[in-house]
Amino acid sequence: MKRRRAASLLLLAGVCAAAASAEPLVPPQLAPLLDAAHDQVLRRSFVPSVEQKVGELRLIRRGDSDVVQTLLYTKLLKRVVAEIRKKELANWPADQPGHGDAIRYIEAITAVQEQIWDRTPPSEFARDRRQKMVIEFILSGTSALIAVGSFEMDETEGEVRVLRRDPLVVLEPSRTYAGRNMRLIAADSFHVGEAELGPLLEAMPLLRDGIPR
């Protein structure tokens, strides 16, 4: 287990270094999965609620892929990441397939949160103390990606428009883990049981039809 964790941390370090040197984070054939130019936002939910929002979850159709996108914009990003970690460990215990993917995902959001904190200039904190992280689970017919990074946004009367995404870590989990976790995240954010997801996922066929293999 220690060797596997060390390998995961080494992978994350390498990916972050690649981002810093502007090298591609994903193979060219998978890069279109990150192209949001023609995203169709199907549904949105503020998390954890409209009254206490730290961000929002969006269900997106991106070409032939299903995307569960989390936008976090909060002064308490470290605390939110800790809450995500707690839920991941509860959903993916050590004796369950997918646990390794969950650990790598936890390491990714932790590393990115620290990087966002370290690289935000004081002038930016003076203007807006919120830290901004974007998490995307992307499922295509053959592949799955998790992209974690920072983003820039414009906000008008509570409506957030993403101006730019900067992926810092990209992982390739199993399609089974990605699909199940996307369903769990959606159920949690929309405050419904997993069995009640049908109407929410009507326009997302890869997730609607069950857990992919």
GROMACS .gro file of C-alpha atoms in nm:
model
  213
    1MET     CA    1   0.000   0.000   0.000
    2LYS     CA    2   0.286   0.241   0.085
    3ARG     CA    3   0.451   0.169  -0.252
    4ARG     CA    4   0.125   0.232  -0.436
    5ARG     CA    5   0.067   0.559  -0.252
    6ALA     CA    6   0.425   0.670  -0.321
    7ALA     CA    7   0.378   0.590  -0.690
    8SER     CA    8   0.055   0.792  -0.697
    9LEU     CA    9   0.225   1.091  -0.539
   10LEU     CA   10   0.510   1.062  -0.786
   11LEU     CA   11   0.260   1.055  -1.073
   12LEU     CA   12   0.092   1.368  -0.941
   13ALA     CA   13   0.425   1.544  -0.906
   14GLY     CA   14   0.509   1.456  -1.265
   15VAL     CA   15   0.175   1.575  -1.393
   16CYS     CA   16   0.203   1.906  -1.208
   17ALA     CA   17   0.554   1.950  -1.348
   18ALA     CA   18   0.421   1.885  -1.698
   19ALA     CA   19   0.156   2.152  -1.646
   20ALA     CA   20   0.420   2.400  -1.534
   21SER     CA   21   0.627   2.337  -1.846
   22ALA     CA   22   0.322   2.360  -2.077
   23GLU     CA   23   0.359   1.997  -2.188
   24PRO     CA   24   0.032   1.819  -2.273
   25LEU     CA   25  -0.138   1.660  -1.975
   26VAL     CA   26  -0.320   1.396  -2.177
   27PRO     CA   27  -0.245   1.203  -2.495
   28PRO     CA   28  -0.356   1.396  -2.806
   29GLN     CA   29  -0.629   1.143  -2.882
   30LEU     CA   30  -0.793   1.217  -2.545
   31ALA     CA   31  -0.752   1.597  -2.556
   32PRO     CA   32  -1.095   1.652  -2.724
   33LEU     CA   33  -1.256   1.528  -2.401
   34LEU     CA   34  -1.140   1.854  -2.238
   35ASP     CA   35  -1.268   2.080  -2.517
   36ALA     CA   36  -1.561   2.270  -2.365
   37ALA     CA   37  -1.624   2.498  -2.665
   38HIS     CA   38  -1.966   2.347  -2.735
   39ASP     CA   39  -2.069   2.232  -2.387
   40GLN     CA   40  -2.441   2.191  -2.333
   41VAL     CA   41  -2.522   2.258  -1.966
   42LEU     CA   42  -2.823   2.042  -1.886
   43ARG     CA   43  -2.876   2.103  -1.515
   44ARG     CA   44  -2.715   2.294  -1.231
   45SER     CA   45  -2.727   2.274  -0.854
   46PHE     CA   46  -2.562   2.502  -0.599
   47VAL     CA   47  -2.357   2.315  -0.339
   48PRO     CA   48  -2.426   2.253  -0.062
   49SER     CA   49  -2.727   2.488  -0.100
   50VAL     CA   50  -2.831   2.824  -0.246
   51GLU     CA   51  -2.808   2.981   0.100
   52GLN     CA   52  -2.461   2.849   0.184
   53LYS     CA   53  -2.310   2.793  -0.158
   54VAL     CA   54  -1.939   2.722  -0.199
   55GLY     CA   55  -1.985   2.644  -0.567
   56GLU     CA   56  -2.207   2.455  -0.805
   57LEU     CA   57  -2.240   2.125  -0.985
   58ARG     CA   58  -2.323   2.113  -1.355
   59LEU     CA   59  -2.438   1.818  -1.562
   60ILE     CA   60  -2.299   1.867  -1.911
   61ARG     CA   61  -2.319   1.697  -2.247
   62ARG     CA   62  -1.989   1.754  -2.434
   63GLY     CA   63  -2.009   1.607  -2.780
   64ASP     CA   64  -2.053   1.233  -2.726
   65SER     CA   65  -1.935   1.250  -2.364
   66ASP     CA   66  -2.112   1.297  -2.031
   67VAL     CA   67  -1.949   1.543  -1.789
   68VAL     CA   68  -2.009   1.608  -1.421
   69GLN     CA   69  -1.843   1.943  -1.354
   70THR     CA   70  -1.791   2.091  -1.008
   71LEU     CA   71  -1.705   2.461  -0.984
   72LEU     CA   72  -1.580   2.562  -0.641
   73TYR     CA   73  -1.547   2.932  -0.558
   74THR     CA   74  -1.498   2.976  -0.188
   75LYS     CA   75  -1.270   3.120   0.079
   76LEU     CA   76  -1.290   2.778   0.248
   77LEU     CA   77  -1.153   2.562  -0.034
   78LYS     CA   78  -0.927   2.357   0.195
   79ARG     CA   79  -1.228   2.272   0.412
   80VAL     CA   80  -1.437   2.178   0.107
   81VAL     CA   81  -1.160   1.949  -0.020
   82ALA     CA   82  -1.151   1.782   0.322
   83GLU     CA   83  -1.525   1.719   0.297
   84ILE     CA   84  -1.485   1.565  -0.049
   85ARG     CA   85  -1.210   1.343   0.092
   86LYS     CA   86  -1.442   1.222   0.369
   87LYS     CA   87  -1.717   1.132   0.121
   88GLU     CA   88  -1.476   0.954  -0.114
   89LEU     CA   89  -1.335   0.736   0.162
   90ALA     CA   90  -1.687   0.650   0.277
   91ASN     CA   91  -1.801   0.561  -0.076
   92TRP     CA   92  -1.485   0.371  -0.171
   93PRO     CA   93  -1.349   0.178   0.130
   94ALA     CA   94  -1.017  -0.004   0.110
   95ASP     CA   95  -1.174  -0.343   0.040
   96GLN     CA   96  -1.377  -0.220  -0.260
   97PRO     CA   97  -1.270  -0.199  -0.627
   98GLY     CA   98  -1.222   0.166  -0.714
   99HIS     CA   99  -1.049   0.253  -0.386
  100GLY     CA  100  -0.719   0.314  -0.564
  101ASP     CA  101  -0.884   0.553  -0.810
  102ALA     CA  102  -1.050   0.734  -0.518
  103ILE     CA  103  -0.715   0.777  -0.343
  104ARG     CA  104  -0.555   0.919  -0.656
  105TYR     CA  105  -0.848   1.158  -0.696
  106ILE     CA  106  -0.814   1.272  -0.333
  107GLU     CA  107  -0.442   1.329  -0.384
  108ALA     CA  108  -0.515   1.528  -0.701
  109ILE     CA  109  -0.765   1.770  -0.546
  110THR     CA  110  -0.539   1.814  -0.242
  111ALA     CA  111  -0.237   1.893  -0.459
  112VAL     CA  112  -0.432   2.136  -0.675
  113GLN     CA  113  -0.587   2.313  -0.375
  114GLU     CA  114  -0.239   2.373  -0.235
  115GLN     CA  115  -0.111   2.491  -0.572
  116ILE     CA  116  -0.402   2.734  -0.614
  117TRP     CA  117  -0.333   2.877  -0.268
  118ASP     CA  118   0.041   2.910  -0.328
  119ARG     CA  119   0.019   3.076  -0.667
  120THR     CA  120  -0.263   3.326  -0.599
  121PRO     CA  121  -0.103   3.674  -0.580
  122PRO     CA  122  -0.185   3.903  -0.285
  123SER     CA  123  -0.349   4.150  -0.524
  124GLU     CA  124  -0.599   3.881  -0.627
  125PHE     CA  125  -0.681   3.802  -0.263
  126ALA     CA  126  -0.742   4.172  -0.203
  127ARG     CA  127  -0.995   4.180  -0.487
  128ASP     CA  128  -1.166   3.844  -0.429
  129ARG     CA  129  -1.058   3.611  -0.148
  130ARG     CA  130  -1.237   3.315  -0.300
  131GLN     CA  131  -1.019   3.034  -0.434
  132LYS     CA  132  -1.150   2.877  -0.755
  133MET     CA  133  -1.117   2.510  -0.845
  134VAL     CA  134  -1.280   2.315  -1.125
  135ILE     CA  135  -1.324   1.937  -1.114
  136GLU     CA  136  -1.447   1.748  -1.418
  137PHE     CA  137  -1.539   1.380  -1.440
  138ILE     CA  138  -1.563   1.301  -1.811
  139LEU     CA  139  -1.702   0.977  -1.950
  140SER     CA  140  -1.696   0.884  -2.319
  141GLY     CA  141  -1.793   0.560  -2.485
  142THR     CA  142  -1.439   0.424  -2.446
  143SER     CA  143  -1.253   0.642  -2.194
  144ALA     CA  144  -1.276   0.824  -1.864
  145LEU     CA  145  -1.085   1.127  -1.739
  146ILE     CA  146  -1.073   1.335  -1.423
  147ALA     CA  147  -0.943   1.688  -1.476
  148VAL     CA  148  -0.870   1.911  -1.177
  149GLY     CA  149  -0.746   2.268  -1.200
  150SER     CA  150  -0.815   2.635  -1.151
  151PHE     CA  151  -1.051   2.857  -1.347
  152GLU     CA  152  -1.138   3.218  -1.410
  153MET     CA  153  -1.497   3.334  -1.397
  154ASP     CA  154  -1.729   3.625  -1.448
  155GLU     CA  155  -2.024   3.663  -1.210
  156THR     CA  156  -2.334   3.869  -1.279
  157GLU     CA  157  -2.623   3.864  -1.031
  158GLY     CA  158  -2.513   3.524  -0.900
  159GLU     CA  159  -2.473   3.370  -1.247
  160VAL     CA  160  -2.124   3.230  -1.302
  161ARG     CA  161  -1.972   3.218  -1.648
  162VAL     CA  162  -1.647   3.024  -1.689
  163LEU     CA  163  -1.397   3.235  -1.883
  164ARG     CA  164  -1.097   3.003  -1.873
  165ARG     CA  165  -1.009   2.660  -1.733
  166ASP     CA  166  -0.652   2.566  -1.645
  167PRO     CA  167  -0.619   2.187  -1.588
  168LEU     CA  168  -0.335   2.111  -1.348
  169VAL     CA  169  -0.384   1.737  -1.293
  170VAL     CA  170  -0.549   1.489  -1.529
  171LEU     CA  171  -0.609   1.127  -1.429
  172GLU     CA  172  -0.737   0.826  -1.623
  173PRO     CA  173  -0.947   0.618  -1.379
  174SER     CA  174  -1.142   0.308  -1.464
  175ARG     CA  175  -1.468   0.377  -1.645
  176THR     CA  176  -1.654   0.186  -1.373
  177TYR     CA  177  -1.517   0.411  -1.096
  178ALA     CA  178  -1.573   0.729  -1.297
  179GLY     CA  179  -1.930   0.642  -1.394
  180ARG     CA  180  -2.034   0.532  -1.045
  181ASN     CA  181  -1.871   0.831  -0.882
  182MET     CA  182  -2.039   1.069  -1.128
  183ARG     CA  183  -2.375   0.922  -1.030
  184LEU     CA  184  -2.292   0.948  -0.659
  185ILE     CA  185  -2.177   1.310  -0.694
  186ALA     CA  186  -2.490   1.402  -0.888
  187ALA     CA  187  -2.719   1.232  -0.635
  188ASP     CA  188  -2.546   1.407  -0.345
  189SER     CA  189  -2.551   1.751  -0.509
  190PHE     CA  190  -2.916   1.731  -0.619
  191HIS     CA  191  -3.020   1.575  -0.285
  192VAL     CA  192  -3.180   1.264  -0.433
  193GLY     CA  193  -3.122   0.893  -0.397
  194GLU     CA  194  -2.918   0.718  -0.664
  195ALA     CA  195  -3.232   0.529  -0.770
  196GLU     CA  196  -3.401   0.865  -0.842
  197LEU     CA  197  -3.138   0.993  -1.084
  198GLY     CA  198  -3.325   0.888  -1.400
  199PRO     CA  199  -3.493   1.222  -1.479
  200LEU     CA  200  -3.174   1.416  -1.404
  201LEU     CA  201  -2.967   1.202  -1.640
  202GLU     CA  202  -3.222   1.175  -1.919
  203ALA     CA  203  -2.996   1.355  -2.170
  204MET     CA  204  -2.677   1.181  -2.047
  205PRO     CA  205  -2.702   0.832  -2.198
  206LEU     CA  206  -2.370   0.697  -2.072
  207LEU     CA  207  -2.466   0.764  -1.709
  208ARG     CA  208  -2.840   0.710  -1.749
  209ASP     CA  209  -2.799   0.352  -1.866
  210GLY     CA  210  -2.618   0.234  -1.552
  211ILE     CA  211  -2.260   0.181  -1.439
  212PRO     CA  212  -2.022   0.150  -1.738
  213ARG     CA  213  -1.771  -0.132  -1.764
   0.00000   0.00000   0.00000
